[in-house]
């Protein structure tokens, strides 16, 4: 539910440094939720990574910091986090 995520960020804009945004959600989809985050909440520095199982053209990616295709692997997520936050130390994985 994208609306629930928007409400959490509206209540506490600093609660997250990274949002993994599924594009297909009930109530408010990820595209609309990201538009609200960027345009209404003005959280332009918040990293928002789209999660999608569909191959779409690039026109929809505006407002997103990155894109991960589902099913996303841990290594793909780590690579995307490193791309967005260069030099960030990530916990070791097994």
PDB file of N, CA, C and O in Angstrom, residues 55-61:
ATOM      1  N   UNK A  55       9.319  -5.306 -17.676  1.00  0.00           N
ATOM      2  CA  UNK A  55      10.245  -4.485 -18.446  1.00  0.00           C
ATOM      3  C   UNK A  55       9.434  -3.359 -19.066  1.00  0.00           C
ATOM      4  O   UNK A  55       8.538  -3.597 -19.870  1.00  0.00           O
ATOM      5  N   UNK A  56       9.713  -2.166 -18.636  1.00  0.00           N
ATOM      6  CA  UNK A  56       9.001  -0.993 -19.137  1.00  0.00           C
ATOM      7  C   UNK A  56       9.994  -0.074 -19.814  1.00  0.00           C
ATOM      8  O   UNK A  56      11.190  -0.146 -19.569  1.00  0.00           O
ATOM      9  N   UNK A  57       9.503   0.824 -20.641  1.00  0.00           N
ATOM     10  CA  UNK A  57      10.424   1.791 -21.238  1.00  0.00           C
ATOM     11  C   UNK A  57      10.925   2.742 -20.146  1.00  0.00           C
ATOM     12  O   UNK A  57      10.414   2.759 -19.032  1.00  0.00           O
ATOM     13  N   UNK A  58      11.922   3.505 -20.459  1.00  0.00           N
ATOM     14  CA  UNK A  58      12.575   4.364 -19.473  1.00  0.00           C
ATOM     15  C   UNK A  58      11.766   5.599 -19.071  1.00  0.00           C
ATOM     16  O   UNK A  58      12.116   6.293 -18.135  1.00  0.00           O
ATOM     17  N   UNK A  59      10.664   5.873 -19.751  1.00  0.00           N
ATOM     18  CA  UNK A  59       9.918   7.110 -19.497  1.00  0.00           C
ATOM     19  C   UNK A  59       9.351   7.191 -18.083  1.00  0.00           C
ATOM     20  O   UNK A  59       9.139   8.274 -17.559  1.00  0.00           O
ATOM     21  N   UNK A  60       9.105   6.076 -17.424  1.00  0.00           N
ATOM     22  CA  UNK A  60       8.485   6.073 -16.097  1.00  0.00           C
ATOM     23  C   UNK A  60       9.494   6.237 -14.967  1.00  0.00           C
ATOM     24  O   UNK A  60       9.106   6.398 -13.826  1.00  0.00           O
ATOM     25  N   UNK A  61      10.793   6.197 -15.248  1.00  0.00           N
ATOM     26  CA  UNK A  61      11.804   6.158 -14.186  1.00  0.00           C
ATOM     27  C   UNK A  61      12.102   7.514 -13.553  1.00  0.00           C
ATOM     28  O   UNK A  61      12.829   7.574 -12.566  1.00  0.00           O
TER      29      UNK A  61
END
